[in-house]
Short mmCIF file of C-alpha atoms and ligand atoms in Angstrom, two decimals:
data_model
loop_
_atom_site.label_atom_id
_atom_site.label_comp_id
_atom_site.label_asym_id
_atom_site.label_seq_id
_atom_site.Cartn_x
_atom_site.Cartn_y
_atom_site.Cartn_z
CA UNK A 1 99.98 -38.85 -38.41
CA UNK A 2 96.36 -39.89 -39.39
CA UNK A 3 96.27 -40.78 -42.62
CA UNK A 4 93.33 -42.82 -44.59
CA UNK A 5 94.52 -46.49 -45.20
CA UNK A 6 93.18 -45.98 -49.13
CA UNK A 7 94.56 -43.83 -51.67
CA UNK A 8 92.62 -43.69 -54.97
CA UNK A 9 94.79 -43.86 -57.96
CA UNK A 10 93.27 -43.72 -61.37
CA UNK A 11 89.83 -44.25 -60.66
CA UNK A 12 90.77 -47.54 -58.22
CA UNK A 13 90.73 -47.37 -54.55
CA UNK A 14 94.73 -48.81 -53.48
CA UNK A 15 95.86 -49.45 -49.72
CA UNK A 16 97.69 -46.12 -48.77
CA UNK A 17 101.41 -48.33 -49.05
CA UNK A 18 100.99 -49.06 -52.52
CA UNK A 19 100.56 -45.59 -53.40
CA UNK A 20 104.51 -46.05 -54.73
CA UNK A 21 106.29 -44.52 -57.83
CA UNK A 22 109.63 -45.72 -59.68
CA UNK A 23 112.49 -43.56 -58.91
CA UNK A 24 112.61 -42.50 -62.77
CA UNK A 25 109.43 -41.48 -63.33
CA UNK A 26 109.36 -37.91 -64.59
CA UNK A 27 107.93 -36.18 -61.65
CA UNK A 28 110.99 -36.66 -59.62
CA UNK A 29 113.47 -35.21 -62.09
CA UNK A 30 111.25 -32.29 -63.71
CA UNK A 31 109.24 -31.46 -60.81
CA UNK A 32 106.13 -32.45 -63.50
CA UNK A 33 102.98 -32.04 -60.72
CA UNK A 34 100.04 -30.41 -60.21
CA UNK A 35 97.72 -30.52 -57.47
CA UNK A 36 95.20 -29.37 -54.73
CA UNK A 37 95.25 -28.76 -50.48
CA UNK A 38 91.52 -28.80 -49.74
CA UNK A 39 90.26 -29.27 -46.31
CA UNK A 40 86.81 -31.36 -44.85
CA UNK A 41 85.39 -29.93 -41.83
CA UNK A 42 82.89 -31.47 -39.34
CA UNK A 43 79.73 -29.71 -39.03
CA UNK A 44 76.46 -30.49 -36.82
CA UNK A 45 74.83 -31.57 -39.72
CA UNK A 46 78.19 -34.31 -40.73
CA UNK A 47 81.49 -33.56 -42.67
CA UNK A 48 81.51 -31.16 -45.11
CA UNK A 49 84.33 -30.15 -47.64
CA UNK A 50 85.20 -26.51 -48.30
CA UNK A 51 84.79 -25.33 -51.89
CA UNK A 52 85.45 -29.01 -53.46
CA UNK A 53 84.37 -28.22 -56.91
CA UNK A 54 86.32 -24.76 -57.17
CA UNK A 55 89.38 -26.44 -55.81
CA UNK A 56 89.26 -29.47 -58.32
CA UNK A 57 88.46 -26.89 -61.09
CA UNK A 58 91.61 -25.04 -60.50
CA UNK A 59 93.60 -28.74 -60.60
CA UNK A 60 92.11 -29.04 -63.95
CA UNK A 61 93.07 -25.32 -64.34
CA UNK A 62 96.68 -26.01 -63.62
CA UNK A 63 97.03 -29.26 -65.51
CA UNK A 64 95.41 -27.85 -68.65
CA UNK A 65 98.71 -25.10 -68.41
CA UNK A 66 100.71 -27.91 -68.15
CA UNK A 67 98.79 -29.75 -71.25
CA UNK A 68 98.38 -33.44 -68.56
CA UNK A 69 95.15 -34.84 -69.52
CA UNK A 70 94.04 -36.30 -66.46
CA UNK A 71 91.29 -38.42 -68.17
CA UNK A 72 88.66 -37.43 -65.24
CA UNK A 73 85.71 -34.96 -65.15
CA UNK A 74 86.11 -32.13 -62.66
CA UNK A 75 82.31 -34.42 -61.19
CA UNK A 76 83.89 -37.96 -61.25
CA UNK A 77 87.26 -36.64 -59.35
CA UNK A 78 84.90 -34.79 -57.18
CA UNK A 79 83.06 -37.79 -56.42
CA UNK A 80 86.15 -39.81 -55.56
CA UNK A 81 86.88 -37.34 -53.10
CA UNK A 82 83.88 -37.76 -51.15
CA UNK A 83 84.20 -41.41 -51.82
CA UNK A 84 87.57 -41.40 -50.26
CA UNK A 85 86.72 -39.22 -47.10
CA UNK A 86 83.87 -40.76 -46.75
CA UNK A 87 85.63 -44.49 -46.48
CA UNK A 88 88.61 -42.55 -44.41
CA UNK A 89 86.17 -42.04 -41.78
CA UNK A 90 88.07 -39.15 -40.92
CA UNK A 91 85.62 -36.42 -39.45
CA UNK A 92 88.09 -33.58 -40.42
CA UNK A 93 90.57 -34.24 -42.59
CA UNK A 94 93.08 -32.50 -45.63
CA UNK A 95 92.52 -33.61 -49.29
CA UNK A 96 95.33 -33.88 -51.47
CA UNK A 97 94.69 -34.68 -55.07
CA UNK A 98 97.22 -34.80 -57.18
CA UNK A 99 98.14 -35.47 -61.14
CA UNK A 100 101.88 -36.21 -61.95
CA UNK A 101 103.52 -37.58 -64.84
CA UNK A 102 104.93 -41.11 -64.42
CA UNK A 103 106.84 -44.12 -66.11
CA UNK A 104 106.01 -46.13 -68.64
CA UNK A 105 107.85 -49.35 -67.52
CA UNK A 106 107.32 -51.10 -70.77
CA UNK A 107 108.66 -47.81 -72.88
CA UNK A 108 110.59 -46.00 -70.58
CA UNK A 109 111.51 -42.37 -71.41
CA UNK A 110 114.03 -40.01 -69.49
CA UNK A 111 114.31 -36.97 -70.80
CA UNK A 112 112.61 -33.47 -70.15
CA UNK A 113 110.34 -34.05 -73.00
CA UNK A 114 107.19 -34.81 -71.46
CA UNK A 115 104.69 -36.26 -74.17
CA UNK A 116 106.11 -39.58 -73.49
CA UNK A 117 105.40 -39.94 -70.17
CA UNK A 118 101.62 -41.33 -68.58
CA UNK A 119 99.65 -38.90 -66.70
CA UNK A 120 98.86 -40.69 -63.47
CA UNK A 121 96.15 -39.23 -61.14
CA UNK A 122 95.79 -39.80 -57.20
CA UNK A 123 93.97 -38.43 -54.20
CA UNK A 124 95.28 -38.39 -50.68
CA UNK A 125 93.69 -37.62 -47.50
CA UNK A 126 95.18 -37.09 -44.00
CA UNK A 127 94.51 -35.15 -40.01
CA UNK A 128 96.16 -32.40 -40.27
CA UNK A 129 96.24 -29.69 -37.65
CA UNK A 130 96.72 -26.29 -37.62
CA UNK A 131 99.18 -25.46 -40.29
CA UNK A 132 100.65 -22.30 -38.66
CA UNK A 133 100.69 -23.39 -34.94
CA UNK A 134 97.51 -24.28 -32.14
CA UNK A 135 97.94 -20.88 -30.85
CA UNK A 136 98.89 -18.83 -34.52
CA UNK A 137 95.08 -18.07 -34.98
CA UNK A 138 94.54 -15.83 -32.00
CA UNK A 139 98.06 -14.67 -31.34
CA UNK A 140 99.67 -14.33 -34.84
CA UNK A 141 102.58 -15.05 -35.71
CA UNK A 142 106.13 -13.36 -36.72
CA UNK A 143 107.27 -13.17 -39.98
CA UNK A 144 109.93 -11.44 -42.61
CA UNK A 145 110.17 -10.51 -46.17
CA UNK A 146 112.24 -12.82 -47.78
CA UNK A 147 115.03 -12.41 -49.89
CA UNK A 148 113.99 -14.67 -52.56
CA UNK A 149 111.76 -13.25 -55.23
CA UNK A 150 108.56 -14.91 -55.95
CA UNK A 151 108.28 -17.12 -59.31
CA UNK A 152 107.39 -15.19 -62.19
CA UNK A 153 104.52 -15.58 -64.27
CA UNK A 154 105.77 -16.00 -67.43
CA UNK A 155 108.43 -18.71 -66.70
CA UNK A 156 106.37 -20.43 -63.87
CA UNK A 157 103.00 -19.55 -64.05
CA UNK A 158 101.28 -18.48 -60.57
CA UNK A 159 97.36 -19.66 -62.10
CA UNK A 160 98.83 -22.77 -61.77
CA UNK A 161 99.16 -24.55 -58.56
CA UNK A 162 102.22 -27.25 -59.74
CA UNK A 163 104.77 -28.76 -57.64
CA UNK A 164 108.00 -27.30 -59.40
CA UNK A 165 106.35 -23.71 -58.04
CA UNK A 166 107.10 -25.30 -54.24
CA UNK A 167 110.62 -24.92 -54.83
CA UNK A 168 111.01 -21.37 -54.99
CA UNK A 169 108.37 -21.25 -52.06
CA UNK A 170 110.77 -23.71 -49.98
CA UNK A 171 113.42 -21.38 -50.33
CA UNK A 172 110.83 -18.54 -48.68
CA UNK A 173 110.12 -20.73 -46.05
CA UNK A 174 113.55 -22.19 -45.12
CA UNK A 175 115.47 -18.87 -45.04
CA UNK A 176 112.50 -17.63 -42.74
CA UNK A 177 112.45 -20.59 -40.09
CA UNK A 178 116.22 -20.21 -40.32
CA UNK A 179 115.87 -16.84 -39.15
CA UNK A 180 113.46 -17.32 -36.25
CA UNK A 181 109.88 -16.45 -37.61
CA UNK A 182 107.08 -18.80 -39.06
CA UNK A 183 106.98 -17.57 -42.85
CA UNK A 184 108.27 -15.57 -44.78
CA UNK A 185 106.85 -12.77 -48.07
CA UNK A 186 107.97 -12.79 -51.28
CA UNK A 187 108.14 -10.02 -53.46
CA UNK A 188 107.71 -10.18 -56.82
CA UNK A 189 110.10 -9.55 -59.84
CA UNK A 190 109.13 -5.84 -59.84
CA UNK A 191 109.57 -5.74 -55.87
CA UNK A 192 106.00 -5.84 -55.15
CA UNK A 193 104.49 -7.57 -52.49
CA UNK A 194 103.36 -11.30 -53.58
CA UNK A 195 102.49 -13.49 -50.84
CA UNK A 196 104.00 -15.94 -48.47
CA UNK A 197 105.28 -19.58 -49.41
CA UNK A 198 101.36 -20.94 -49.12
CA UNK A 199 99.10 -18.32 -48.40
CA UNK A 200 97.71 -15.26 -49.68
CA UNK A 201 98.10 -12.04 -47.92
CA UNK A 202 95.64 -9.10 -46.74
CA UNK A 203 96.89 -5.80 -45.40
CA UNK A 204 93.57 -3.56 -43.38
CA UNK A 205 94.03 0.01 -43.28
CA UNK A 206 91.72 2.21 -42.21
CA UNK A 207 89.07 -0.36 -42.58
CA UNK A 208 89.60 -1.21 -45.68
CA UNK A 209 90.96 -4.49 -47.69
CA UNK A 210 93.60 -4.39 -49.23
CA UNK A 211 95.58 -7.65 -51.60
CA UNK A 212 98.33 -7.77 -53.94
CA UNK A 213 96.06 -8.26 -57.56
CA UNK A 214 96.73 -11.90 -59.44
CA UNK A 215 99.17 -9.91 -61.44
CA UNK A 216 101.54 -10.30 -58.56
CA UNK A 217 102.42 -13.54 -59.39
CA UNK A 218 100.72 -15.06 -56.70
CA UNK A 219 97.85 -18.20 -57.01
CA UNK A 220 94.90 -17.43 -57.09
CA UNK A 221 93.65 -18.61 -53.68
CA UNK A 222 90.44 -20.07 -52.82
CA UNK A 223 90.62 -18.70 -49.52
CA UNK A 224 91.64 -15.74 -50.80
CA UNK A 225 88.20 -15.44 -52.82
CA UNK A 226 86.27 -16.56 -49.61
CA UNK A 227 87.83 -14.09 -47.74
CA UNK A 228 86.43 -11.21 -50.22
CA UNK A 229 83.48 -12.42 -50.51
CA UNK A 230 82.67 -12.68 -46.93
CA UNK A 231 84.22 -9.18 -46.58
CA UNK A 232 81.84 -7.74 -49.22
CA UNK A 233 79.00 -9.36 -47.48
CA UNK A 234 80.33 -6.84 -44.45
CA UNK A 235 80.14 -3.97 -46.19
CA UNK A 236 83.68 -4.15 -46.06
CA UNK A 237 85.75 -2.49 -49.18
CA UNK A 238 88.18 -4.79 -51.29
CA UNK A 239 90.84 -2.91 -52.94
CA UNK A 240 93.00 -5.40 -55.15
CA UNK A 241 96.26 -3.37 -55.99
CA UNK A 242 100.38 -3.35 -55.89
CA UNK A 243 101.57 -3.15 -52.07
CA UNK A 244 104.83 -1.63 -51.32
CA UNK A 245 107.17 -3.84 -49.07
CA UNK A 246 106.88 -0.68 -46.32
CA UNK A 247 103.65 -0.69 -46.69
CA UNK A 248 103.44 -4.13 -44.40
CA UNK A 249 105.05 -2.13 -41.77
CA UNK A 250 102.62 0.57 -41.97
CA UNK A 251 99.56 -1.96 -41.96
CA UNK A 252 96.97 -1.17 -39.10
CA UNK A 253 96.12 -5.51 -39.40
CA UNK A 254 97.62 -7.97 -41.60
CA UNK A 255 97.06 -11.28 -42.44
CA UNK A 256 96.95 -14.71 -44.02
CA UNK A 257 94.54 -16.56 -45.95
CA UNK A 258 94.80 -20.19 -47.17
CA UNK A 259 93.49 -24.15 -46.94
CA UNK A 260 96.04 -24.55 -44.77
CA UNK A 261 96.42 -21.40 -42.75
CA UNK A 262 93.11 -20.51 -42.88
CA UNK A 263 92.80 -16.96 -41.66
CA UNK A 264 96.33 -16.56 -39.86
CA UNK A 265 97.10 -12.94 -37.86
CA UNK A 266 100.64 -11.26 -38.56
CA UNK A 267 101.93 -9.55 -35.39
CA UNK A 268 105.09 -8.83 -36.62
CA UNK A 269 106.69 -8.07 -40.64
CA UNK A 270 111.25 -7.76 -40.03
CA UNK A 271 110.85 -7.87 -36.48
CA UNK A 272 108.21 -4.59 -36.92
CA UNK A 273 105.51 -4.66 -34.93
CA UNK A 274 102.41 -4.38 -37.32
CA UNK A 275 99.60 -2.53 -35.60
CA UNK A 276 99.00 -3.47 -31.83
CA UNK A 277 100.88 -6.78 -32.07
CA UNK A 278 97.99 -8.54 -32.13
CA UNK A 279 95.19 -10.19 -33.86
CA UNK A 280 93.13 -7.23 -35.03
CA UNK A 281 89.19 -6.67 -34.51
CA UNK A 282 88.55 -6.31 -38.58
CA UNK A 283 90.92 -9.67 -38.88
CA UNK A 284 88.92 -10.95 -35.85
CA UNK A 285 85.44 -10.46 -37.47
CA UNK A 286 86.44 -12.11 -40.53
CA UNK A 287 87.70 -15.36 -38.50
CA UNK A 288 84.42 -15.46 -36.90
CA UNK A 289 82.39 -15.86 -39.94
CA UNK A 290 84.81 -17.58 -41.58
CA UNK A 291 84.68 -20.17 -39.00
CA UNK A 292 81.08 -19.81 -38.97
CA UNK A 293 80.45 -20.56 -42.73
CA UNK A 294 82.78 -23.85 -42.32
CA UNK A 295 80.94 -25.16 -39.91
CA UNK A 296 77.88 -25.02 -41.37
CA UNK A 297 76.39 -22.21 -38.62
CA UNK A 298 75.68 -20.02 -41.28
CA UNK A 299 75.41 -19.79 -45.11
CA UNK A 300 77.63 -18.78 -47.40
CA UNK A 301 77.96 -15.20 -49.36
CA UNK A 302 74.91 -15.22 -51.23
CA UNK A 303 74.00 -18.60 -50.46
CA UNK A 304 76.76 -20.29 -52.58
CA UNK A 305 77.14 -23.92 -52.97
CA UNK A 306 80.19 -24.12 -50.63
CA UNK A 307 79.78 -27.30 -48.30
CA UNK A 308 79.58 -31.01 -50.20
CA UNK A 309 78.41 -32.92 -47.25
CA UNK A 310 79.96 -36.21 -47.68
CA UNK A 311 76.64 -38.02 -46.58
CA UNK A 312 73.25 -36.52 -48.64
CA UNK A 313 71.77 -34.33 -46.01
CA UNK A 314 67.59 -35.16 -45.26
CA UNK A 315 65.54 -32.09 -46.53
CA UNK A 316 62.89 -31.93 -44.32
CA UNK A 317 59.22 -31.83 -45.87
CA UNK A 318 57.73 -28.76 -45.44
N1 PMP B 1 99.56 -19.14 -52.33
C1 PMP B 1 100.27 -20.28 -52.35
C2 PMP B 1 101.64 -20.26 -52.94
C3 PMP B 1 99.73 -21.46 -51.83
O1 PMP B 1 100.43 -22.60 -51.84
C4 PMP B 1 98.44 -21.44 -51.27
C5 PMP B 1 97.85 -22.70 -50.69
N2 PMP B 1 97.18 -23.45 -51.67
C6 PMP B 1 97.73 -20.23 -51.27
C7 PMP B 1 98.32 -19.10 -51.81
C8 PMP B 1 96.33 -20.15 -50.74
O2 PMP B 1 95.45 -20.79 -51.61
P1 PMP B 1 94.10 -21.46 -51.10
O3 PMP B 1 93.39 -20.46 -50.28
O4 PMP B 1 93.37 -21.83 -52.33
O5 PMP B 1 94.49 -22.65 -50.30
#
């Protein structure tokens, strides 16, 4: 694995193996995390991240639900990012910032009762590939509705993006590599579609967009947003409502949307084929500009600020 020999930690660049915590800080026993998966692209015009600000405002979003004061502006910690890539010099990387609740060596406390414990803040960046598999993007993969039920909002919030949700979302994913496919769905508490362990999910049907709404106990995914957006732009409707569980099987396309995923085809929901088994052309077209706007080879939805180049780019004088 490529990974970027700093990590900064509280507003101080470290060397990546000093990024260490004590076994009994509170993190590790309460699951007390929040963070970010954001992803730098390379362009023509340099590296660019994707949606930096929007990303580090939902960290600040998720840690204000979790009352961590992470004593950083949503600009200085978006700074640091670029500041870390930047030094990486890692061309296309994935950003991982991240606020936790520590030790106090000198006044050590144990218990669940968090006030006690600091609020430590870091930022990681690594290569990572394709999250889903080389190949996942054209040929789409296979996956199953799991028999775990997705977190529910008003014992683990789904606005916030914290590490204690990642259990229930390891369960999703282990039962479904167990079982032979790539991911798995989770429903939520009233049987609803949610979304998979770390994506967001589209159905297309007759044209149309259609996602489970935020109610649904799923996070509200950047990707997700880009994905409407860019579908709007097409003239393409966005319906945001309850899916039935059959109603995957029924899908004419279906599909994945996240950082890590990125736009991922579903060929297959409980071993059902979902339309022709294959990527579909609506899915296909959405890809293609998707791929397009990360790369810099076109703007975004109405020209939104949606690519921090890590070096200032030249205007040219007209
Ligand atoms: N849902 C879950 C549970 C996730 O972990 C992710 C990945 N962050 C997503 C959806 C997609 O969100 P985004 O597009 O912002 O990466």
């Amino acid at each position: 694995m490529n990974v970027a020999s700093k990590i900064w930690k509280n507003g101080e660049m470290i060397d990546w193996d000093d990024a260490r915590i004590h076994i009994m800080s509170h993190v590790v026993h309460y699951g007390s995390s929040v963070f970010e998966g954001i992803r730098c692209y390379k362009t023509a015009n340099g590296s660019a991240v994707f949606r930096l600000r929007e990303h580090i405002q939902r960290l600040f979003n998720s840690a204000k639900i979790y009352r961590m004061d992470a004593k950083f502006t949503v600009d200085e910690i978006c700074d640091a990012t670029v500041e870390l890539v930047r030094d990486s010099g890692l061309e296309e990387c994935y950003i991982r910032p991240l606020i936790i609740r520590g030790l106090n060596e000198d006044k050590p406390a144990f218990g669940v009762n968090p006030f006690p414990n600091p609020i430590d803040s870091y930022i990681a960046v690594w290569q990572w590939g394709k999250y889903l598999g080389e190949e996942a993007l054209e040929t789409g993969i296979d996956v199953c509705v799991s028999s775990w039920t997705r977190i529910t909002s008003n014992s683990l919030p789904s606005m916030a993006k914290a590490g204690a949700n990642y259990m229930n979302s390891q369960l999703i994913k282990m039962e479904a590599i167990l079982g032979g496919f790539s991911e798995g769905i989770a429903l939520d508490d009233r049987g609803y579609v949610s979304e998979g362990s770390g994506e967001n999910l589209f159905l297309v049907n007759d044209g149309k967009l259609i996602t489970p709404p935020l109610g649904a106990a799923i996070l509200p995914g950047i990707t997700r947003d880009t994905v409407i957006q860019i579908a709007r732009e097409l003239g393409i409707e966005v319906v945001e409502t309850t899916v039935q569980r059959a109603a995957l099987y029924l899908a004419d396309e279906l599909f994945f949307t996240g950082t890590a995923a990125e736009i991922t085809p579903i060929r297959s929901v409980d071993r059902i084929t979902v339309g022709a088994g294959k990527r579909g052309e609506v899915t296909k077209r959405l890809q293609e500009e998707f791929f397009k706007i990360i790369r810099n080879e076109r703007p975004a939805p109405k020209n939104a600020p949606w690519l921090t180049f890590l070096k200032e780019q030249k205007t040219v004088a007209a």
